[in-house]
CSV table of C-alpha atoms and ligand atoms in Angstrom, one decimal:
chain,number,residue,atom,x,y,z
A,15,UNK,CA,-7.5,-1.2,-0.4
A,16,UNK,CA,-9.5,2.1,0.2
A,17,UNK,CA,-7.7,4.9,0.9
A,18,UNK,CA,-4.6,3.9,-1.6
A,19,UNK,CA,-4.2,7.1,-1.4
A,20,UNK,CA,-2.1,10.1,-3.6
A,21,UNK,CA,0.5,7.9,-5.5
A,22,UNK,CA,2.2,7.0,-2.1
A,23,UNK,CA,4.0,10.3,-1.9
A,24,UNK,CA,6.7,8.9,0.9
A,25,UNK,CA,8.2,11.9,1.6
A,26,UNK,CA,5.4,14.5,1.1
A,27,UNK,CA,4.7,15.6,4.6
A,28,UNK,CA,1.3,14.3,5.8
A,29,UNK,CA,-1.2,16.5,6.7
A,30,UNK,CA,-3.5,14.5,9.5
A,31,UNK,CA,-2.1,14.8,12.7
A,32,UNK,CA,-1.4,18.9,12.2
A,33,UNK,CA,-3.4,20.7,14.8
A,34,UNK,CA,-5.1,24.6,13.9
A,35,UNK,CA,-1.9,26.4,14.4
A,36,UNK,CA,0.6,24.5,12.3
A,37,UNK,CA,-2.1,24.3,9.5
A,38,UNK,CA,-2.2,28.1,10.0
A,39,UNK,CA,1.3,28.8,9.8
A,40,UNK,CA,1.6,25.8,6.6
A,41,UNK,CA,-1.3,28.4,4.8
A,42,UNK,CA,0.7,31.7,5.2
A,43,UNK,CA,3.9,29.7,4.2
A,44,UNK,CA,1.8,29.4,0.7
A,45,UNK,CA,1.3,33.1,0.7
A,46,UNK,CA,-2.4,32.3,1.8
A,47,UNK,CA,-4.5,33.7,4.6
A,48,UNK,CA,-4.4,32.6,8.0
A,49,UNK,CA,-7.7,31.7,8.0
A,50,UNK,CA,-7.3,29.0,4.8
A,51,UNK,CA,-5.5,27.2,7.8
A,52,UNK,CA,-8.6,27.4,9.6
A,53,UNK,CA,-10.8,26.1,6.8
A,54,UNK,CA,-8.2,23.5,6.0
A,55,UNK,CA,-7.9,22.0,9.8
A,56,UNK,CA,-12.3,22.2,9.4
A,57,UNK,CA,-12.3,20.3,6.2
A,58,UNK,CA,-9.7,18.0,7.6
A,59,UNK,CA,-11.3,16.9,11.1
A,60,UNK,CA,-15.0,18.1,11.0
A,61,UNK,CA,-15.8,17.6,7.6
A,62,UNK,CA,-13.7,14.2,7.8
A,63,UNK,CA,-13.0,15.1,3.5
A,64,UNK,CA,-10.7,12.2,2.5
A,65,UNK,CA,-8.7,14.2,-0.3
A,66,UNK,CA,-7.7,17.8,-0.7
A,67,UNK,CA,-9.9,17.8,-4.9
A,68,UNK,CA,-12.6,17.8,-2.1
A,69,UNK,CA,-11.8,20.9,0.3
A,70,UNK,CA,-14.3,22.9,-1.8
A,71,UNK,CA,-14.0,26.1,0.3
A,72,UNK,CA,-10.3,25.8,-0.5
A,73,UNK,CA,-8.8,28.1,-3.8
A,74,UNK,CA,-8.2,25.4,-6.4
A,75,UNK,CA,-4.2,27.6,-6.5
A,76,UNK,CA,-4.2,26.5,-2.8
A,77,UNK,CA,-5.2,22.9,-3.4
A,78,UNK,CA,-2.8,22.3,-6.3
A,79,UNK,CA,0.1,23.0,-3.8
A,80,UNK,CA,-1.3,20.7,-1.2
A,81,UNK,CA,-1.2,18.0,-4.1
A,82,UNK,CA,2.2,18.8,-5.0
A,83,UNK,CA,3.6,18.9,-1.7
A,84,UNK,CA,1.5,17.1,1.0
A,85,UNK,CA,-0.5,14.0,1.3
A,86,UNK,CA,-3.7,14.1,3.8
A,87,UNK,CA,-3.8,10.5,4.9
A,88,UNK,CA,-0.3,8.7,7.0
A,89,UNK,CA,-2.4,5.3,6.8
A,90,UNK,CA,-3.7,3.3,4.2
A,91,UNK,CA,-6.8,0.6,5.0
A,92,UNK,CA,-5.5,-2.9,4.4
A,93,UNK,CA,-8.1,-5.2,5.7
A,94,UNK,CA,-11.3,-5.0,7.8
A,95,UNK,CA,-12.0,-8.4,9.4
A,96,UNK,CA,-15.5,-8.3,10.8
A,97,UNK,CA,-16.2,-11.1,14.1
A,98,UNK,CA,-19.3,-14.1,13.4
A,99,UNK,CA,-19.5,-13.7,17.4
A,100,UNK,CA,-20.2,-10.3,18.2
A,101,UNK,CA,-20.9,-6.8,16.5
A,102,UNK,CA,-16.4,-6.1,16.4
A,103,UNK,CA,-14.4,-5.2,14.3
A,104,UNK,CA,-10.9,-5.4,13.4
A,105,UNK,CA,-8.9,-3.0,11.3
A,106,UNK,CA,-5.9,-3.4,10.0
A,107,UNK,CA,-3.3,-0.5,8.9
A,108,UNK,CA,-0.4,0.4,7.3
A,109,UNK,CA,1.9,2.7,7.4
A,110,UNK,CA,3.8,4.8,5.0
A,111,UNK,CA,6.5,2.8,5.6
A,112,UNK,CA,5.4,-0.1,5.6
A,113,UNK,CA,4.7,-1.4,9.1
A,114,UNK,CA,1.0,-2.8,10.3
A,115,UNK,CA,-1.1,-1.9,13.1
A,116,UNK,CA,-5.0,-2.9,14.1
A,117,UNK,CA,-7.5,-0.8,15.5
A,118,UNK,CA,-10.2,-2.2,17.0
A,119,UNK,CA,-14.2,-1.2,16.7
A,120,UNK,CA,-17.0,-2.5,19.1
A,121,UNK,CA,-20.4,-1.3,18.8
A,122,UNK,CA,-22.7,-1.7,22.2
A,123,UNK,CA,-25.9,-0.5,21.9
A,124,UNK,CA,-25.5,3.5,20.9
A,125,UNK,CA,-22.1,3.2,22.2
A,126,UNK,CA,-19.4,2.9,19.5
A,127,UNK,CA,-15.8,2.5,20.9
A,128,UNK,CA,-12.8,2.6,19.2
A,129,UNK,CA,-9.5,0.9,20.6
A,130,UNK,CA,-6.4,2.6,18.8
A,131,UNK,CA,-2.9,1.8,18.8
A,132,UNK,CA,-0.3,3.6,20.0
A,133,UNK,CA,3.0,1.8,19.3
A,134,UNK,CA,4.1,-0.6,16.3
A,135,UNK,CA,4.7,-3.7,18.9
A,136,UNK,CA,5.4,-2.7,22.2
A,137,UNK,CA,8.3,-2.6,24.3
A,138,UNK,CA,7.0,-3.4,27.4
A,139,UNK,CA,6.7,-7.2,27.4
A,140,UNK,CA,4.1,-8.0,29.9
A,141,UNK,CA,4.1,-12.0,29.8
A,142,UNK,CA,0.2,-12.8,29.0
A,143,UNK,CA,0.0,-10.2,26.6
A,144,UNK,CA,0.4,-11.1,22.6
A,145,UNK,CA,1.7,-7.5,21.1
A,146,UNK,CA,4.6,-8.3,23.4
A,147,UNK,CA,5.5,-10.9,20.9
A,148,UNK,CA,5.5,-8.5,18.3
A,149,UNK,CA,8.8,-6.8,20.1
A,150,UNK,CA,8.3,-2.9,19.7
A,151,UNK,CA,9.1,-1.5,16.1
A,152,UNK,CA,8.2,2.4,16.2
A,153,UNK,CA,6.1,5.3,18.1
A,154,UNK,CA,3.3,6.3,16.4
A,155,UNK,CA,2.7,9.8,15.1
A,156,UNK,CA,-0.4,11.5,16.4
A,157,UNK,CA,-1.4,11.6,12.7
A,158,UNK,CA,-1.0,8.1,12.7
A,159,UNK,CA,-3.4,7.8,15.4
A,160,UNK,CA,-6.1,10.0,14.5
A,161,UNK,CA,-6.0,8.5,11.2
A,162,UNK,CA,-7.5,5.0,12.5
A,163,UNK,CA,-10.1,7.2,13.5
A,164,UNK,CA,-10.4,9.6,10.6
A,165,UNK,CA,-10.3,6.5,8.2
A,166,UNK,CA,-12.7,4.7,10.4
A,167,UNK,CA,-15.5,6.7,10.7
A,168,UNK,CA,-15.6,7.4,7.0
A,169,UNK,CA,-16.0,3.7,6.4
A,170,UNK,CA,-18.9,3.1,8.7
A,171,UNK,CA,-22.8,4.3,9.0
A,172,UNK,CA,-22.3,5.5,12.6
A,173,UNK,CA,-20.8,8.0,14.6
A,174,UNK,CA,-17.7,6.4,17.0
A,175,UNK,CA,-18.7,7.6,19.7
A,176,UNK,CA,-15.9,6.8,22.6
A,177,UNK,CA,-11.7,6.3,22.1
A,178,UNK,CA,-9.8,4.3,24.2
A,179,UNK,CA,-5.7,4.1,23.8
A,180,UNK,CA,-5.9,0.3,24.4
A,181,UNK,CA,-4.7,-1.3,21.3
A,182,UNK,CA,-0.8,-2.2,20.4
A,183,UNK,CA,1.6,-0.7,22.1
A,184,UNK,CA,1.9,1.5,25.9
A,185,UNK,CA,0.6,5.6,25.8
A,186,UNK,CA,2.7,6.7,27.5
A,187,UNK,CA,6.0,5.5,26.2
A,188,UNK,CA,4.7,7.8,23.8
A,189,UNK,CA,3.6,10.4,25.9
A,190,UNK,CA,3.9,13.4,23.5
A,191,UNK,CA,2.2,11.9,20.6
A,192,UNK,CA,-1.0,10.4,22.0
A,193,UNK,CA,-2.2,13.9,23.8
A,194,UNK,CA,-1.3,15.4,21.0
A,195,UNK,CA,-3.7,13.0,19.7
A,196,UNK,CA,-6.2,13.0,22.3
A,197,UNK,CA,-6.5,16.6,22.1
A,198,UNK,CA,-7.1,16.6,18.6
A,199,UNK,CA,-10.1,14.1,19.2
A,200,UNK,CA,-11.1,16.1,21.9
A,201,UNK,CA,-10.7,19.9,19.8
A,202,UNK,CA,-14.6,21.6,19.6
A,203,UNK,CA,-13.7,22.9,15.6
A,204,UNK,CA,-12.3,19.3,14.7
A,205,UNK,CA,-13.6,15.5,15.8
A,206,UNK,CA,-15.2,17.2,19.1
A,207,UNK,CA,-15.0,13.9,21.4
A,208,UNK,CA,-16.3,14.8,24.8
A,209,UNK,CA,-12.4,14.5,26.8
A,210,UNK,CA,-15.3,11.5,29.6
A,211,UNK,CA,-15.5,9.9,26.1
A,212,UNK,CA,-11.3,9.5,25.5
A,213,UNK,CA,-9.4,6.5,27.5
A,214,UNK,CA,-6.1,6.9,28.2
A,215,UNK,CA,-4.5,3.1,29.7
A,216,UNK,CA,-1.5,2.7,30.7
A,217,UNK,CA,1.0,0.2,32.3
A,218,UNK,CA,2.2,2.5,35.1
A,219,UNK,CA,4.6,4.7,33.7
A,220,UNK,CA,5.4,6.7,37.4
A,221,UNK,CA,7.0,9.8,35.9
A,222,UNK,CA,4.2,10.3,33.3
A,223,UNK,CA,1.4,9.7,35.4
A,224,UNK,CA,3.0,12.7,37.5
A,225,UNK,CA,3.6,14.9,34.7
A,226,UNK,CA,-0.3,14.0,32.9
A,227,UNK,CA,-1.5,14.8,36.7
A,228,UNK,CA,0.3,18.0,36.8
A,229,UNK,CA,-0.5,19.1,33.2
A,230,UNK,CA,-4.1,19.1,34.3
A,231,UNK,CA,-5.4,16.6,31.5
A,232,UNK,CA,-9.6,15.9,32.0
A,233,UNK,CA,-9.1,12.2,29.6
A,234,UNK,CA,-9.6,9.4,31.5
A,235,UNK,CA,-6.9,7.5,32.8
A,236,UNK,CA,-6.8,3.7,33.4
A,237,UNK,CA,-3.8,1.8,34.8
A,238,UNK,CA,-3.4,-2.0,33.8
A,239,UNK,CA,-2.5,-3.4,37.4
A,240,UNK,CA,-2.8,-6.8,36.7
A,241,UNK,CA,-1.9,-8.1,40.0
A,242,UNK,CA,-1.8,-7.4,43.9
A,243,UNK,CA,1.2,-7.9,45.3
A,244,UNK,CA,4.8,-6.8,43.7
A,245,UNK,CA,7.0,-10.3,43.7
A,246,UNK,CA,3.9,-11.3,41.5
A,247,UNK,CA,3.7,-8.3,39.3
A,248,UNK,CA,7.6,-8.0,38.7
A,249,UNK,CA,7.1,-12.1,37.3
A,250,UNK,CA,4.4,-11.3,34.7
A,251,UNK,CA,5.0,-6.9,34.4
A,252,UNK,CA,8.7,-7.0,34.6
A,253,UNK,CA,8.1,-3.2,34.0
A,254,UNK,CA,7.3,-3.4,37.9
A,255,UNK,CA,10.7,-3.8,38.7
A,256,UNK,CA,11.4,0.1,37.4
A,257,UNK,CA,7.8,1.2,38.5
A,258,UNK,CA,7.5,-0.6,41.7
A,259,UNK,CA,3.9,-1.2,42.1
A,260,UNK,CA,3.4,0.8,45.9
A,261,UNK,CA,5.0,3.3,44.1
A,262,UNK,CA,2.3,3.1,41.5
A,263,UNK,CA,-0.3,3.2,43.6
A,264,UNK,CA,1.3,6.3,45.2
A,265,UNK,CA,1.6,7.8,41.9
A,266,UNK,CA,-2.3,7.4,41.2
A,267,UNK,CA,-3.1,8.8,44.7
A,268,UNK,CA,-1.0,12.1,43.1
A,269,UNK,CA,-3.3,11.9,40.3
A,270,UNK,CA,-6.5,11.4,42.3
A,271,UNK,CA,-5.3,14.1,44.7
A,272,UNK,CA,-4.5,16.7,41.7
A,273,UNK,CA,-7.3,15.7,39.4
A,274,UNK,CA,-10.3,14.9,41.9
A,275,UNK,CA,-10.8,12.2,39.5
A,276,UNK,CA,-11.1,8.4,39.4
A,277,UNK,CA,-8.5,6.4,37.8
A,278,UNK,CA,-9.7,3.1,37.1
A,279,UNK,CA,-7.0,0.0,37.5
A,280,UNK,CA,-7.8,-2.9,35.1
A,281,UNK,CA,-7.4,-6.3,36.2
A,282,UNK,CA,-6.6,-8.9,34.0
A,283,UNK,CA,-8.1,-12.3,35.9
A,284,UNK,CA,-6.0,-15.1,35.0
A,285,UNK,CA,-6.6,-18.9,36.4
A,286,UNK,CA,-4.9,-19.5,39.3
A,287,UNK,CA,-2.4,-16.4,39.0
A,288,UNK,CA,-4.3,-13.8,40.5
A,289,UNK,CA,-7.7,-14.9,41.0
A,290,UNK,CA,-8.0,-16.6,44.3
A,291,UNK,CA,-10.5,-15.2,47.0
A,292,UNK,CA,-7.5,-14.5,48.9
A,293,UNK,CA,-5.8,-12.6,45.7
A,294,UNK,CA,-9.1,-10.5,46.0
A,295,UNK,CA,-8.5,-9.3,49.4
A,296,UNK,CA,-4.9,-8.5,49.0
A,297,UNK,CA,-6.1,-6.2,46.0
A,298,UNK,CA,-8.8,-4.3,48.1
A,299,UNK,CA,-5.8,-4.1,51.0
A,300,UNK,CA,-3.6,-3.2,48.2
A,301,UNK,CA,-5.6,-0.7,47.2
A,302,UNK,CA,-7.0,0.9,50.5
A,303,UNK,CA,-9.5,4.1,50.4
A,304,UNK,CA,-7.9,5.4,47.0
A,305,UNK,CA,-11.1,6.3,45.4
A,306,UNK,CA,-11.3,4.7,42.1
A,307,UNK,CA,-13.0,2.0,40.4
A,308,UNK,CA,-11.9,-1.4,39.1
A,309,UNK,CA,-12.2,-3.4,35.6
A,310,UNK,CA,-11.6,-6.7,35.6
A,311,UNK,CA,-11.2,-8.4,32.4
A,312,UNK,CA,-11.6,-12.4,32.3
A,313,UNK,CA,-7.9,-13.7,30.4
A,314,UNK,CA,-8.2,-13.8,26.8
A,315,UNK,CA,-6.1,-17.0,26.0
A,316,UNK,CA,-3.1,-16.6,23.5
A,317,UNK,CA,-0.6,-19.2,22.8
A,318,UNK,CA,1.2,-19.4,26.6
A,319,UNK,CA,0.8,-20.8,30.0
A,320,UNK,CA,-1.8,-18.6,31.1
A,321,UNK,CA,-5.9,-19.3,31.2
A,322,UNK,CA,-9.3,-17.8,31.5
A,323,UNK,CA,-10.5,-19.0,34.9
A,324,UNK,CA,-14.2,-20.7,35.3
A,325,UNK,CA,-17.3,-18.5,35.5
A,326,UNK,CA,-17.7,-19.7,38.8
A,327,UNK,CA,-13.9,-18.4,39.9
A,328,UNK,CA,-14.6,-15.0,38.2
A,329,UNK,CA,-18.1,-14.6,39.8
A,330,UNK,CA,-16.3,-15.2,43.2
A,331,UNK,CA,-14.0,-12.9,42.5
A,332,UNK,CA,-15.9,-10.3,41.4
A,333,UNK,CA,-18.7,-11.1,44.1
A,334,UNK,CA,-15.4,-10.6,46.8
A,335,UNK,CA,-14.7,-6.8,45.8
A,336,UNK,CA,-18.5,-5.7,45.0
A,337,UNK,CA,-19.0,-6.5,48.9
A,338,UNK,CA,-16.6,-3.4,49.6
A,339,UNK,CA,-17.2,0.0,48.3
A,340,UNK,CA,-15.6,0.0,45.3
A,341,UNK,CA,-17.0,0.6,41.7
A,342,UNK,CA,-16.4,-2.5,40.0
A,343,UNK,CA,-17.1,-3.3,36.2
A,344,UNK,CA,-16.5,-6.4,34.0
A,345,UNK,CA,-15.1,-6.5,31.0
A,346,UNK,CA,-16.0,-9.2,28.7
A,347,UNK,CA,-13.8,-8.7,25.6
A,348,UNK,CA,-15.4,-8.4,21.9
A,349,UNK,CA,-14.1,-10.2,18.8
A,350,UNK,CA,-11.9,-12.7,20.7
A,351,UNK,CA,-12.7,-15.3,18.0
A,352,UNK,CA,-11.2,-12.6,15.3
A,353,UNK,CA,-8.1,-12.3,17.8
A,354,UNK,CA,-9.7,-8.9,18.6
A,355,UNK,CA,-10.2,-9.2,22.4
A,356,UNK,CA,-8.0,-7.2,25.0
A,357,UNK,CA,-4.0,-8.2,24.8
A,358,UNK,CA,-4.6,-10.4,21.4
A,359,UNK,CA,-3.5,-8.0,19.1
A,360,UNK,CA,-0.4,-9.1,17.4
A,361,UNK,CA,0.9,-9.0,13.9
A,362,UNK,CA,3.3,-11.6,13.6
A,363,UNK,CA,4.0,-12.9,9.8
A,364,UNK,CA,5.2,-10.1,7.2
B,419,SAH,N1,-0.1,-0.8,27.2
B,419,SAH,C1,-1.3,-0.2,27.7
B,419,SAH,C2,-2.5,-0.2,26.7
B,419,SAH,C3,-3.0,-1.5,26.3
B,419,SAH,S1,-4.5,-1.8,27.1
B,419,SAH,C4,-1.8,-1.0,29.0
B,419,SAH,O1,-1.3,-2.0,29.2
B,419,SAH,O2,-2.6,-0.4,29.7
B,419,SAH,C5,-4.7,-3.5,26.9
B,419,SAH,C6,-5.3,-4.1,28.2
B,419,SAH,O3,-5.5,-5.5,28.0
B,419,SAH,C7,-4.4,-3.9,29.4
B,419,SAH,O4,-5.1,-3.7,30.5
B,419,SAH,C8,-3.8,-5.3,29.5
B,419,SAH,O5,-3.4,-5.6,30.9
B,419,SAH,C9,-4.9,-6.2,29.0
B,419,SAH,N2,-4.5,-7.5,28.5
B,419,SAH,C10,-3.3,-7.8,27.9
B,419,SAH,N3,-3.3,-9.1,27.5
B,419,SAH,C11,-4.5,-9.6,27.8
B,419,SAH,C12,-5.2,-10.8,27.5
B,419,SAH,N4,-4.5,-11.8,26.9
B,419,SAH,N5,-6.4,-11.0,27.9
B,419,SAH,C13,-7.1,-9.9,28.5
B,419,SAH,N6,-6.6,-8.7,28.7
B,419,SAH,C14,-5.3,-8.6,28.4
């Protein structure tokens, strides 16, 4: 246990996860300066200090009422699980009260990703998917989110250099909290993530794709398609039957139109499902001349029906859409053998 942190103060109110203003207005509340708000949110998300004894270039009067009546950290470190496969690892949380979550780490070269959950479980229930199994507990706080990071960062050598909202539970069933979040990761005084270095994925949520398009966000935005035609989708995304997936596709054509910018739609390959040469030309059809790019991630097998097709299926596959003009990447997941990969997040005792 690492960050065991303040005497488990359950009902202090936590600290990470305020953004400049509120720690501006929590410092004049204590008769302090507005600008000890400032200094706080600095020692908080630049400085990355793990206790307030710490916040030098706060008064030690100021300080003592932060001990009293706040705690700095929502998460405590439970267990770090490091992969024999790969350079991944796997981070497990908990809450203050009580529930688990994972974060995920991969390091690649000089890039350093971290995959952060949004959700305790998830409510969506996508059938290949393992947090599904979990059932969906509790949104996330954006304090609880930028806390995998915060916590994180201060346990490794390197900077994390790239966020992507891919771990338990769906963004934007949580739409307030995560850009709350994302924006503090993205704030120039605080963590200062380039917004080209923060993923945002999605199941294809139609209203809040709108309203993220309209709000004028600049984080990347990926949407987990999954499959090409809608009978399909609706059997393994019954989310589809809500969010139809033409409508989907509409709704990221609004995005593209308002954003100029390329969505990418991840595609989960799964043996004889929806990897077919003939399920690769319904996808480009499906998709048309919406300018974006595609992911497609080879199955990581859970207990269930579904299976990772054959290297020489996937090659065809992905040989089938790199003859059009599309941008297509693979995605070969990290950690699998820690239970780390994409959709194998699950916490399933307790
Ligand atoms: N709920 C959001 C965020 C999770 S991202 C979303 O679905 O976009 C996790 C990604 O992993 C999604 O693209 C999902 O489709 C994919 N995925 C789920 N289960 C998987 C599995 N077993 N193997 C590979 N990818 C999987």
């Amino acid at each position: 246990l690492y960050y065991m942190p303040e005497k488990i103060k359950r009902n202090n109110i936590q600290i990470i996860g305020m953004n400049l203003s509120e720690l501006e207005d929590l410092s004049e509340k204590f008769d302090q300066s507005r600008f000890r708000g400032r200094q706080l949110f600095n020692s908080v998300y630049k400085q990355k200090i793990n206790d307030f004894d710490n916040m030098k270039t706060l008064p030690t009067s100021f300080r003592d009422i932060l001990l009293e009546k706040y705690v700095l950290h929502p998460l405590s470190l439970v267990k770090k699980t490091g992969s024999d496969l790969e350079s991944t690892e796997k981070y497990l949380f908990q809450l203050s009260t009580g529930e688990k979550i994972e974060s995920v780490l991969m390091y690649e070269d000089k890039r350093v990703t971290l995959c952060v959950s949004t959700q305790v479980g998830c409510a969506v229930d996508c059938k290949f998917c393992a947090t599904a199994k979990m059932g969906f507990s509790k949104n996330l706080t954006a304090g609880e989110i930028i806390d995998q990071y915060l916590i994180i960062s201060n346990s490794i050598n390197k900077r994390i250099t790239n966020i992507v909202f891919m771990g338990m539970g769906e963004p934007f069933l949580n739409y307030k909290q995560v850009i709350n979040a994302a924006k503090l990761f993205n704030n120039r005084s605080g963590i200062n993530l380039s917004s080209q270095r923060i993923t945002i994925s999605t199941v294809g949520i139609i209203p809040k794709i709108k309203q993220y398009s309209e709000e004028g966000h600049k984080y990347k935005l990926a949407i987990s398609l999954n499959s090409n035609h809608q009978s399909q989708r609706v059997q393994i995304m019954p989310i589809s039957k809500i969010h139809s997936i033409n409508d989907l596709i509409k709704s990221v054509w609004y995005y593209h139109k308002k954003s100029k910018r390329l969505a990418t739609f991840e595609y989960v390959l799964m043996e004889n499902v929806n990897d077919s040469s003939s399920d690769a030309e319904r996808l480009i059809n499906l998709i048309g001349d919406l300018p974006c790019k595609i992911n497609l991630i080879p199955y990581n097998e859970i207990d269930g029906p579904f299976k990772r097709p054959s290297d020489e299926r996937i090659k065809r596959f992905v040989k089938a859409i790199k003859n059009t003009n599309f941008i297509v990447t693979v995605r070969w997941s990290k950690g699998t053998d820690i239970n780390s990969g994409c959709g194998q997040l699950a916490i399933l005792e307790s």
